[in-house]
Short mmCIF file of C-alpha atoms and ligand atoms in Angstrom, two decimals:
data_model
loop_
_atom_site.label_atom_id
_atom_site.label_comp_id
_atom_site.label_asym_id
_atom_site.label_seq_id
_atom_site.Cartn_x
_atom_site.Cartn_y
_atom_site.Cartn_z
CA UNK A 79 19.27 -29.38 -36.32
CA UNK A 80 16.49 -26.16 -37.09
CA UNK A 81 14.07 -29.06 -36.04
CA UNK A 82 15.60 -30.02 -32.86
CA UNK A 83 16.00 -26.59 -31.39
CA UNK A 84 12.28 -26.00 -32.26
CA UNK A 85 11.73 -28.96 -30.06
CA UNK A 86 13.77 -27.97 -27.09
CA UNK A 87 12.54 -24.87 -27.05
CA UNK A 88 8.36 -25.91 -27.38
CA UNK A 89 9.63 -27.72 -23.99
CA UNK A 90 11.00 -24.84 -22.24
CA UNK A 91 8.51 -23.83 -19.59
CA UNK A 92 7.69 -19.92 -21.42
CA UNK A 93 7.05 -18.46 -17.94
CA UNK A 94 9.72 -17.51 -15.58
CA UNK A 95 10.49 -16.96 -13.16
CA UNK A 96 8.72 -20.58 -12.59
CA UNK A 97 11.14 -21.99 -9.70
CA UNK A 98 8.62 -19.71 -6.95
CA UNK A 99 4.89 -21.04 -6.73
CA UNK A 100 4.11 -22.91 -9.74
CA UNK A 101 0.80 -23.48 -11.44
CA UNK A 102 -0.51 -20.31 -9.25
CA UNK A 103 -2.35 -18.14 -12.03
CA UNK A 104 -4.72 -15.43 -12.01
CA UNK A 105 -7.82 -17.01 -11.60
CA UNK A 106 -10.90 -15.86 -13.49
CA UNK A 107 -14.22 -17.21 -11.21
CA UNK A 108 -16.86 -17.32 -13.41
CA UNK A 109 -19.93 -16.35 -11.32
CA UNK A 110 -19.94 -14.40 -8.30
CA UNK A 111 -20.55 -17.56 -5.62
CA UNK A 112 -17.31 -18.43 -7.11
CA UNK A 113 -15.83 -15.33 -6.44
CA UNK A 114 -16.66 -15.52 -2.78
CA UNK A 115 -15.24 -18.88 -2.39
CA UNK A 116 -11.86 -18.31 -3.65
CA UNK A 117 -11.60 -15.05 -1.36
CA UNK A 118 -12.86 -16.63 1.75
CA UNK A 119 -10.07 -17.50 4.18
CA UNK A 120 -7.14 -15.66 2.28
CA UNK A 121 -5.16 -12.68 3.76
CA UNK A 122 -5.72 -10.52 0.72
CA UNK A 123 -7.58 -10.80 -2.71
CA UNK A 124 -6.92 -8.56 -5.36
CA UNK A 125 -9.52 -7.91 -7.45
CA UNK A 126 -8.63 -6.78 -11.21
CA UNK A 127 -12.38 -5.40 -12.55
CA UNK A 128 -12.02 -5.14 -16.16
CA UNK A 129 -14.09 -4.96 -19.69
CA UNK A 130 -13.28 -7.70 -22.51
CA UNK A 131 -11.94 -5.42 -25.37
CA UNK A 132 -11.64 -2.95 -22.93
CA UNK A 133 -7.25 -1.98 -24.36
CA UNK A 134 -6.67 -1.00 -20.91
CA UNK A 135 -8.10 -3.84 -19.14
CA UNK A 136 -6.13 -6.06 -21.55
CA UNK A 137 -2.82 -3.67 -20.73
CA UNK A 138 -3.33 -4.30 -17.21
CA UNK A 139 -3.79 -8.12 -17.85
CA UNK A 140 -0.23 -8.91 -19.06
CA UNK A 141 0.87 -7.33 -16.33
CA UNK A 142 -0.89 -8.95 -13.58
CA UNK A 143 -0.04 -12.09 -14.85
CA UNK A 144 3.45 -11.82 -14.07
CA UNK A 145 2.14 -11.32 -10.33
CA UNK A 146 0.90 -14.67 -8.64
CA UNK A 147 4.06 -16.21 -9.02
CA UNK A 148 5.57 -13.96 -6.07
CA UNK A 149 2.87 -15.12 -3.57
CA UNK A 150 1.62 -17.73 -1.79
CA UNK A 151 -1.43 -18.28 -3.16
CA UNK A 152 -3.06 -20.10 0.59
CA UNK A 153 -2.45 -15.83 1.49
CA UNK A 154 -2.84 -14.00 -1.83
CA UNK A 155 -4.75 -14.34 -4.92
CA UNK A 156 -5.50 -12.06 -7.92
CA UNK A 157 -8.62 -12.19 -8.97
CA UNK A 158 -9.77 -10.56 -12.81
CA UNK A 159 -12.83 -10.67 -13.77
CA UNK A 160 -15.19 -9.08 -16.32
CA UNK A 161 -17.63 -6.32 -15.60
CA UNK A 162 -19.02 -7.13 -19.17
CA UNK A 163 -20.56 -10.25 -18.51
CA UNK A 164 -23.80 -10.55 -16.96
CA UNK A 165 -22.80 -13.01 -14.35
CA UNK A 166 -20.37 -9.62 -13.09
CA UNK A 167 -22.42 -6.79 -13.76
CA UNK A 168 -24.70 -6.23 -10.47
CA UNK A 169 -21.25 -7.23 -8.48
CA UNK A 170 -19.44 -4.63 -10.45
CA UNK A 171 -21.98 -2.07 -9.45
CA UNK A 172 -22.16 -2.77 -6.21
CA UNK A 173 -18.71 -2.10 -6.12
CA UNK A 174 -18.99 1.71 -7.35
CA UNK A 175 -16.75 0.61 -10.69
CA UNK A 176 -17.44 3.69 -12.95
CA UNK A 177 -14.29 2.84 -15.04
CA UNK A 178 -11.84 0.10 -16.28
CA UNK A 179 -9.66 -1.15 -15.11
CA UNK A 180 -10.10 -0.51 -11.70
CA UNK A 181 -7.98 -2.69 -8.76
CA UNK A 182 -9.67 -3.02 -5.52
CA UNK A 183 -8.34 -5.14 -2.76
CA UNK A 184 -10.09 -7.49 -0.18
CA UNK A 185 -8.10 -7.36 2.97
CA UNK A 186 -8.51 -10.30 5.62
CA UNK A 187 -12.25 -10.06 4.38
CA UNK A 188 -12.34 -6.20 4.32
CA UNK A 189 -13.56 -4.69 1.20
CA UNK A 190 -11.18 -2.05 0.84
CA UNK A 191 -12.62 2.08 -0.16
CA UNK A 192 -9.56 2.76 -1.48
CA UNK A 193 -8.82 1.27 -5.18
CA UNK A 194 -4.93 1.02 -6.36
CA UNK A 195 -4.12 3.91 -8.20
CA UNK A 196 -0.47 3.42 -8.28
CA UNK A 197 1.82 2.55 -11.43
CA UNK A 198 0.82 -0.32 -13.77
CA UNK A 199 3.91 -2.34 -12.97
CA UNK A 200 5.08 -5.45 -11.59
CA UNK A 201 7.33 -3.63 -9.38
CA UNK A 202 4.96 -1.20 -8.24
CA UNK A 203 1.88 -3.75 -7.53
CA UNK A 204 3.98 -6.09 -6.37
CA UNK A 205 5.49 -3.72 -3.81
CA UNK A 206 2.10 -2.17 -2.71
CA UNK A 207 1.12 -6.01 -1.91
CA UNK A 208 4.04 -6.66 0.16
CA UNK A 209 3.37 -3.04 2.38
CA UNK A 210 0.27 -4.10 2.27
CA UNK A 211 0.63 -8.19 4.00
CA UNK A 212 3.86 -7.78 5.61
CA UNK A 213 4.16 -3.21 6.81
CA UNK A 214 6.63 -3.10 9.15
CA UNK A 215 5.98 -0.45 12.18
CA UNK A 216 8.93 1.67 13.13
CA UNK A 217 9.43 0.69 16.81
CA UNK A 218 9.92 3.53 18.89
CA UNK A 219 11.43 2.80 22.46
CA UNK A 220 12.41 5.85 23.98
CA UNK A 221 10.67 8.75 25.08
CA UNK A 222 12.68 10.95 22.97
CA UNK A 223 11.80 9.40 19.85
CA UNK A 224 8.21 9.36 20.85
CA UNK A 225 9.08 13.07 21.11
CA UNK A 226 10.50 13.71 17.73
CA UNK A 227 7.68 12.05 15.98
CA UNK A 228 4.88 13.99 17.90
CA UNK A 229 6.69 17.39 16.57
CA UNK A 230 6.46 16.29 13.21
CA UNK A 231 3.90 18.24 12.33
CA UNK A 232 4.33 17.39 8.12
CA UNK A 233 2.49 14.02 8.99
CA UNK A 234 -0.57 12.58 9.88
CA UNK A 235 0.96 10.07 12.55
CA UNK A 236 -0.84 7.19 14.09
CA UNK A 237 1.04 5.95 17.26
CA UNK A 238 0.24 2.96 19.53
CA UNK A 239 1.23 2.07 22.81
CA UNK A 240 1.89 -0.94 23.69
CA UNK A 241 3.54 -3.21 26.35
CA UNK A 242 4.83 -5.75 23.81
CA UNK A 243 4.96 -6.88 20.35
CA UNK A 244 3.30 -10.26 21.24
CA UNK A 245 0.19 -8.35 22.07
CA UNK A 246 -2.86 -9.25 19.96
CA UNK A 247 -3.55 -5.55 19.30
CA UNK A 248 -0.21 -4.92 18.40
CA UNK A 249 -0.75 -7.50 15.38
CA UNK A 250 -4.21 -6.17 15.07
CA UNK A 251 -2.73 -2.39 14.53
CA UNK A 252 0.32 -3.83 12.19
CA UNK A 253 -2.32 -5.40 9.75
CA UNK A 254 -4.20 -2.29 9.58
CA UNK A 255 -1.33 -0.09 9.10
CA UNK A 256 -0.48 -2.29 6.01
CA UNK A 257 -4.10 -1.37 4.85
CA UNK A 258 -3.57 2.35 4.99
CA UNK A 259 0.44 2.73 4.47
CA UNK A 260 -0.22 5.17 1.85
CA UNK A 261 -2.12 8.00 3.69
CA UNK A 262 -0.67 7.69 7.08
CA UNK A 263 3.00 7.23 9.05
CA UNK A 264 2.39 4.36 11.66
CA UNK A 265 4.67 4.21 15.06
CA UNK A 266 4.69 1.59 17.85
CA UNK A 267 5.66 2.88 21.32
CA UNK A 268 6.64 -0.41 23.32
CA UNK A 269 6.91 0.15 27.41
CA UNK A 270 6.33 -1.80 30.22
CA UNK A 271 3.00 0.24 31.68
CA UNK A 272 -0.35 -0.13 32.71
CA UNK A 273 -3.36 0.82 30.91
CA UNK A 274 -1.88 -0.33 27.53
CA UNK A 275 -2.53 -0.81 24.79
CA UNK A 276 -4.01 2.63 23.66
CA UNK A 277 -4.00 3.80 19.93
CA UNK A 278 -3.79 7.68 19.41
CA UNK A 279 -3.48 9.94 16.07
CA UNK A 280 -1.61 13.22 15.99
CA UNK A 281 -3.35 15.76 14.68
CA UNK A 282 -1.08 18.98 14.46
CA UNK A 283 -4.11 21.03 13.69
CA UNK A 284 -7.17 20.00 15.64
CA UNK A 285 -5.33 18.61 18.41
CA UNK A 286 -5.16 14.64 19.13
CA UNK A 287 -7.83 11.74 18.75
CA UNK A 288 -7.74 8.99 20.84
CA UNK A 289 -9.28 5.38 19.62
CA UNK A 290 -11.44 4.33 22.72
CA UNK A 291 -13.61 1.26 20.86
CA UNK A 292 -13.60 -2.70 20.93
CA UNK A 293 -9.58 -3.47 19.91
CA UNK A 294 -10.50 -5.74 17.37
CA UNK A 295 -9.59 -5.75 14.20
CA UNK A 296 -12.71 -4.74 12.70
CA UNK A 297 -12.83 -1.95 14.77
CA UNK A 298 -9.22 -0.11 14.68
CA UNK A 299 -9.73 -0.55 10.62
CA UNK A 300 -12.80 1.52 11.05
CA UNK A 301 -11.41 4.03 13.24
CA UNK A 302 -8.31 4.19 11.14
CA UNK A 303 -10.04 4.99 8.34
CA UNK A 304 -11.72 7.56 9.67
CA UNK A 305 -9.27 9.35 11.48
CA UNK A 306 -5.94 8.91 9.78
CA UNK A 307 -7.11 10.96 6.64
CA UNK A 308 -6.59 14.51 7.54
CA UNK A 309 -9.77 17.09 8.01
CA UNK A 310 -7.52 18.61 5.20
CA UNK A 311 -5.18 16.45 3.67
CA UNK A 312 -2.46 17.23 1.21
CA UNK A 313 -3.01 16.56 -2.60
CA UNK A 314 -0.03 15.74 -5.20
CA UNK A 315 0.02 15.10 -8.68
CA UNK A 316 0.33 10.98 -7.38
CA UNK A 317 -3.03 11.10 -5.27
CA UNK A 318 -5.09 13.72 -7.28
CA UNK A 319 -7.21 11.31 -8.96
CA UNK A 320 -9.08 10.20 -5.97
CA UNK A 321 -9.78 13.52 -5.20
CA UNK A 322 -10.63 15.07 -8.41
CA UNK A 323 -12.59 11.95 -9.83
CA UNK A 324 -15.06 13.13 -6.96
CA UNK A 325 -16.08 16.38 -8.69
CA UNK A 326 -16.96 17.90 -5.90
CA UNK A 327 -15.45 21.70 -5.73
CA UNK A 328 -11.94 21.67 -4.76
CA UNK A 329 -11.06 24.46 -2.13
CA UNK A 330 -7.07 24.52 -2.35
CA UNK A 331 -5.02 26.21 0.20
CA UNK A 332 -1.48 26.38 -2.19
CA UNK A 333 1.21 27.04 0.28
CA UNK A 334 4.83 27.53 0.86
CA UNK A 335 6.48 23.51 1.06
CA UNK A 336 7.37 24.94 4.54
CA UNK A 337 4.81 26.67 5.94
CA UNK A 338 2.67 23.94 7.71
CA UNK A 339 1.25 27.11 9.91
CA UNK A 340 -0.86 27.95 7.35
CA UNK A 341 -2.68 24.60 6.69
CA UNK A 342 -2.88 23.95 10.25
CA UNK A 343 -4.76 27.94 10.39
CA UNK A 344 -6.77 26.73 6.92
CA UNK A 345 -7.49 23.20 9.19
CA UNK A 346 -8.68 25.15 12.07
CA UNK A 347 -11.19 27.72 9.78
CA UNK A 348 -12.05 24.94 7.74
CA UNK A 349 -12.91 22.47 10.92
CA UNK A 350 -15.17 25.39 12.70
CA UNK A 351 -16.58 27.56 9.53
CA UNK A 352 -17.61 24.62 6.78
CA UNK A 353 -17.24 21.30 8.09
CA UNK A 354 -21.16 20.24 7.18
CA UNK A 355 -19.95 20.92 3.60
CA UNK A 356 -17.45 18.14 3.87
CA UNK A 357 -17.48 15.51 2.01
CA UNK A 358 -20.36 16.23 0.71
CA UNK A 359 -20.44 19.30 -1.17
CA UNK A 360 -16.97 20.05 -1.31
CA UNK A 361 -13.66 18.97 -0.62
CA UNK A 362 -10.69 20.65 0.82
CA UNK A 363 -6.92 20.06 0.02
CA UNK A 364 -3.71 21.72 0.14
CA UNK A 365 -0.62 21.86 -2.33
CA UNK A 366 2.62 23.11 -2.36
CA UNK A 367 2.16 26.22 -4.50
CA UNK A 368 5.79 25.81 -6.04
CA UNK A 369 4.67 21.86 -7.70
CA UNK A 370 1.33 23.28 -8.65
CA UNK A 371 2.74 26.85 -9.93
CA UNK A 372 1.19 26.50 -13.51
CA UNK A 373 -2.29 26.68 -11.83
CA UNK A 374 -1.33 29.55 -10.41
CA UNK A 375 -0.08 30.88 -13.02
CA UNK A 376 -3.39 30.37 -15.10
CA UNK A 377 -5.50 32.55 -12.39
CA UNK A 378 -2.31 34.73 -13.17
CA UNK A 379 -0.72 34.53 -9.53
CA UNK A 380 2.37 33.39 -8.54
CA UNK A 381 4.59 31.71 -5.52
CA UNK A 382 4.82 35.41 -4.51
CA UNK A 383 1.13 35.53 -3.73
CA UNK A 384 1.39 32.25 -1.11
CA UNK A 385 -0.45 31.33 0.85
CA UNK A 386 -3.86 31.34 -1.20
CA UNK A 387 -6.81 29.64 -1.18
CA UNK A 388 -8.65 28.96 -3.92
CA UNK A 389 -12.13 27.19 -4.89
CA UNK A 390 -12.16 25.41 -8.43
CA UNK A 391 -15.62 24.26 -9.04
CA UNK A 392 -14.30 22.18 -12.37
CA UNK A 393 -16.62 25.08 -14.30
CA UNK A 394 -14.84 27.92 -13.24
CA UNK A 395 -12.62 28.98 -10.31
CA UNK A 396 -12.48 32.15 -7.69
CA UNK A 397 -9.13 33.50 -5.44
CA UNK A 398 -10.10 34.24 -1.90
CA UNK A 399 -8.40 37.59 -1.84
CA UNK A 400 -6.67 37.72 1.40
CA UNK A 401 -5.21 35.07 3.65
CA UNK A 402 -5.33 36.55 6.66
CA UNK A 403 -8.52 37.24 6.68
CA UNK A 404 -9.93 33.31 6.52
CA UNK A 405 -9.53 34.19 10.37
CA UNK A 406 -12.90 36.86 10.05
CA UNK A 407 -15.29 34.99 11.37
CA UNK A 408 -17.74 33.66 8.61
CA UNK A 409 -15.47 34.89 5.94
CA UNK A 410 -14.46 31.54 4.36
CA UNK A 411 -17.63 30.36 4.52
CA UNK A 412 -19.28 33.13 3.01
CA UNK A 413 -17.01 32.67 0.18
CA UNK A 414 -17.61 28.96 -0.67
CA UNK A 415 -21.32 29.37 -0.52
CA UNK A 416 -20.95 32.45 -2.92
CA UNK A 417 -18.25 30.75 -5.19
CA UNK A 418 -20.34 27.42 -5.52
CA UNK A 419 -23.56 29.51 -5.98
CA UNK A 420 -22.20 31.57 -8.56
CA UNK A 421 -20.80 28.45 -10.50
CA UNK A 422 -24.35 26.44 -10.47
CA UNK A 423 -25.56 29.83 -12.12
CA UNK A 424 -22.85 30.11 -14.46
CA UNK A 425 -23.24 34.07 -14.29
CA UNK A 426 -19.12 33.74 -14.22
CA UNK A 427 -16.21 34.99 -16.60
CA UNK A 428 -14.88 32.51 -19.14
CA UNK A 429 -11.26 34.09 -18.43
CA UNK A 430 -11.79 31.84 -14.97
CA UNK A 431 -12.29 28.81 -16.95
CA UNK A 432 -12.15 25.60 -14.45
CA UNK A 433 -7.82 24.09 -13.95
CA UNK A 434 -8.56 20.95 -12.32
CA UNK A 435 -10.87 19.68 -14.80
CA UNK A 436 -7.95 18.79 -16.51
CA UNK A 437 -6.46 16.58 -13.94
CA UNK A 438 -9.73 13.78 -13.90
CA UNK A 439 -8.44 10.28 -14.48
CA UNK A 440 -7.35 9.75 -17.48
CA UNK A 441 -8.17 8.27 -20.95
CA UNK A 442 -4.96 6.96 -21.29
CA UNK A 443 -5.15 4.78 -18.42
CA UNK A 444 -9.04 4.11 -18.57
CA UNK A 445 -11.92 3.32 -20.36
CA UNK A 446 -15.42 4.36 -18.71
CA UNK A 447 -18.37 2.67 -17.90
CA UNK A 448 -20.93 5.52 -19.80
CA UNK A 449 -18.35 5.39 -22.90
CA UNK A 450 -19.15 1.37 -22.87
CA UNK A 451 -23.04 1.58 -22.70
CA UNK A 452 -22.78 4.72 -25.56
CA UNK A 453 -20.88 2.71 -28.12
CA UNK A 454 -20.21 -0.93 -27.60
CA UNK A 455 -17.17 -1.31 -29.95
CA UNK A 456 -15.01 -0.14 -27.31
C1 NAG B 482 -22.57 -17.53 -15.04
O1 NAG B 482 -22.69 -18.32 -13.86
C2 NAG B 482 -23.19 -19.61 -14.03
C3 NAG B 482 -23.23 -20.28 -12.68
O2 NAG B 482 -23.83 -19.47 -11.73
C4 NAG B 482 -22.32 -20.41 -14.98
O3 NAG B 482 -22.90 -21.68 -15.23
C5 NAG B 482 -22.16 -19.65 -16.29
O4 NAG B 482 -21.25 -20.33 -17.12
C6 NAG B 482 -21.66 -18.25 -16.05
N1 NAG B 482 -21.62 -17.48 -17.26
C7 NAG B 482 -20.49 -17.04 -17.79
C8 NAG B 482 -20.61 -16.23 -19.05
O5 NAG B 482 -19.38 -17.23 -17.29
C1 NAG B 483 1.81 -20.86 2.19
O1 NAG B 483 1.00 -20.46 3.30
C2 NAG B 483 0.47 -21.54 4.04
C3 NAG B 483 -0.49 -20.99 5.04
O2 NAG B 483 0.04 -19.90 5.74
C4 NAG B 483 1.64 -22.35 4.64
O3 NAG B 483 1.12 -23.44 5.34
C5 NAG B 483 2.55 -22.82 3.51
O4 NAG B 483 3.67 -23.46 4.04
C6 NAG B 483 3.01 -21.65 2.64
N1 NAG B 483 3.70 -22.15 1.48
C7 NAG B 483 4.85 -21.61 1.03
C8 NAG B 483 5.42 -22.24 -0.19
O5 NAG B 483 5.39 -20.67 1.57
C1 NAG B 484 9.34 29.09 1.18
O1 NAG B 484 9.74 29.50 2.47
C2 NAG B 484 11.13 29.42 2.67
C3 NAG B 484 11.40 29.73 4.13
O2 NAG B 484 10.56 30.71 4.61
C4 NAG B 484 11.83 30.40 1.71
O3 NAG B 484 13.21 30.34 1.88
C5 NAG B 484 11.46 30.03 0.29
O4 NAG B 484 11.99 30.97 -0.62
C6 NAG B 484 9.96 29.98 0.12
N1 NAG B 484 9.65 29.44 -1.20
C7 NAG B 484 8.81 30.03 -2.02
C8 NAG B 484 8.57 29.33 -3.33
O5 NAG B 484 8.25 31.07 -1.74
C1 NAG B 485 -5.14 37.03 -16.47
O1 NAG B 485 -4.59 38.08 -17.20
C2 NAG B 485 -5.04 38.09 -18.56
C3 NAG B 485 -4.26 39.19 -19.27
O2 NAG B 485 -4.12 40.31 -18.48
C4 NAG B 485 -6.54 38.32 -18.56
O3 NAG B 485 -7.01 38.32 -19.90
C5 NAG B 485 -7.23 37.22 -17.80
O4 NAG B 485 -8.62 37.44 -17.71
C6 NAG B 485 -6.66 37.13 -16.41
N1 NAG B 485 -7.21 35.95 -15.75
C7 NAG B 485 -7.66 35.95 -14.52
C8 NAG B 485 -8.19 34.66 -13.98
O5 NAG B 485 -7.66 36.95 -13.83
C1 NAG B 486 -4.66 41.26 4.47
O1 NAG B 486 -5.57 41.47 5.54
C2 NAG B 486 -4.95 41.87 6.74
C3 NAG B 486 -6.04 41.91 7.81
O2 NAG B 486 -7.17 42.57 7.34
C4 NAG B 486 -4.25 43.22 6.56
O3 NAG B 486 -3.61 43.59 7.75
C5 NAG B 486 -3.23 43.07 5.42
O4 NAG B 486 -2.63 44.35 5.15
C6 NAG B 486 -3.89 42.55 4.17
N1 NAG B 486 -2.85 42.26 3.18
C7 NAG B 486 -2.92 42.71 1.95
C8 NAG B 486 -1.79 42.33 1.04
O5 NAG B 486 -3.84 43.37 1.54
#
């Protein structure tokens, strides 16, 4: 009896759910001409760079097994591959990988900047995929709800105007709102007029931007990506490791959750004072001081003291002392070039030790290349 439940149960296909796409696995190319060929021609490929022995790479790896089952693999395919072994490690490089795992996706034969930094779940890949193949725009057909969303001024919108949803650009703009779902709110204004399509983002601050290039794909992705990231765009604790793994000095505006006024002043100073400095040499955010109150709390300020600004160099940190006066001409300036000057000299006091040095990506969800070339065991 023992024996014949062994052998019904060796027979029992150990995967499910198996009924979706069978036999579709995570494939593993072993060279990068390989590589290449399995991506060509498929809507997305999503690459899993890892390290062999690397515990988070193998983590990551159960996981992403459970994942080609949900797609068709003639549109999506994962992709892992080793950043260990030679055949991977000028591809790897190329690449920017600095740490492992990292999950970088190749859109309709885009390479995409931004890496998935989202939870290390089924659900949560899985869902990120299907934004990211299948967004659906909000369809806005009256002028009043074209209205409404142009006074939002909490978002960074990106609105198009077309005459139909058959239109080539219209299916050009949905793909590439899929591709940047996470850092901007896409809107589709259909009417019957000349002159369309035309793509526009809102800018609350700075005014609006409108996308006058070739409306091919290629093209609306680039503009896209440059414009639908705000001059100053907010950080949370879900998106701060793409801008502290930069460490480049932060200079934080912490403000009311309300009080867009005073990012959209901060946006203004910070478009017409320091600019050249961005991306560069710095990098400017905002918060909402009430999430981010135990940073405040370490320069020994509180949600009384709103809105701030502050410059954290990740050696040491300095308050701007007045709000108000960011609109002095030169003022804000004056202060980041002093702030970052007196950090490189490290004539500061150790009671302003650094607070966003402890946000960097963590070594509980990564291993790093430097650790891996220091001691190989890892
Ligand atoms: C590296 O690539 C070559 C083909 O270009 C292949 O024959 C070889 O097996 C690969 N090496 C490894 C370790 O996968
Ligand atoms: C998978 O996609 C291809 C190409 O779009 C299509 O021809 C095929 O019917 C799809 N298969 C399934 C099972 O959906
Ligand atoms: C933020 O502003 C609102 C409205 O002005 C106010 O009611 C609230 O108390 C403020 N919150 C903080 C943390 O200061
Ligand atoms: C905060 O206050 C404490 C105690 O008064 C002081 O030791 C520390 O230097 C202060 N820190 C800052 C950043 O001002
Ligand atoms: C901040 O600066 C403005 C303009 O110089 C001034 O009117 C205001 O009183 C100052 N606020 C504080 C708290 O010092």
């Amino acid at each position: 009896m023992i024996l014949f439940v062994l052998v019904f149960i060796s027979l029992v296909p150990n995967k499910f759910p198996f009924y979706f796409h069978e036999h579709h696995k995570v494939l593993r190319p072993n060279s990068v001409a390989e590589l290449r060929k399995t991506i060509k021609g498929r809507e997305l490929a999503v690459i899993v760079f890892g390290a062999k022995r690397c515990r988070h790479s193998n983590h990551l790896e159960h996981i992403v097994n459970e994942l080609p089952q949900y797609f068709n693999k003639s549109n999506v395919v994962i992709l892992s591959l080793d950043c260990r072994s030679e055949n991977f490690t000028k591809y790897c490089a190329d690449n920017n990988i600095n740490k492992f795992p990292t999950m970088k996706m190749v859109y309709l034969g885009i390479h995409m900047k931004t890496e998935y930094r989202g939870q290390r779940k089924v659900e949560a890949i899985k869902s990120y995929i299907d934004k990211l193949v299948d967004n659906e725009i909000p369809i806005l057909d009256d002028i009043d709800k074209l209205i409404e969303v142009r006074a939002d001024n909490n978002h960074r919108c990106v609105i198009g105007f077309f005459s139909s949803t058959k239109n080539d650009v219209f299916q050009n703009f949905k793909k590439v709102s899929g591709i940047f779902h996470e850092q901007c709110y896409f809107y589709a204004f259909i009417n019957d007029v000349q002159q369309l399509p035309v793509i526009a983002v809102r800018d609350s601050a700075l005014g609006d931007e409108i996308f006058t290039g070739k409306q091919d794909i290629n093209n609306i992705y680039q503009w896209v990506r440059d414009n639908c990231k705000p001059l100053v765009p907010e950080m949370t604790f879900d998106n701060a490791e793409e801008f502290i793994e930069q460490q480049k000095p932060l200079l934080i505006l912490y403000r009311n959750i309300s009080d867009m006024e005073s990012v959209n002043q901060f946006t203004k100073v910070v478009n017409s004072e320091i600019k050249d400095l961005l991306p560069g040499s710095i990098t400017a955010i905002h918060v909402d001081g009430s999430a981010f109150r135990n940073a405040l709390r370490f320069a020994n300020l509180t949600v009384e003291d709103l809105p701030l600004i502050q410059i954290d160099t990740f050696k040491t940190h300095y308050t701007f002392g007045n709000f108000t006066e960011i609109l002095y001409s030169g003022k804000l300036r004056t202060f980041v070039k002093n702030s970052i000057e007196s950090s490189r000299s490290g004539l500061y006091d150790d009671g302003r030790k650094s607070i966003f040095s402890r946000l960097k990506p963590s070594s509980k969800r990564y291993s790093f290349v430097e650790e891996f070339t220091k001691k190989d065991e890892l």
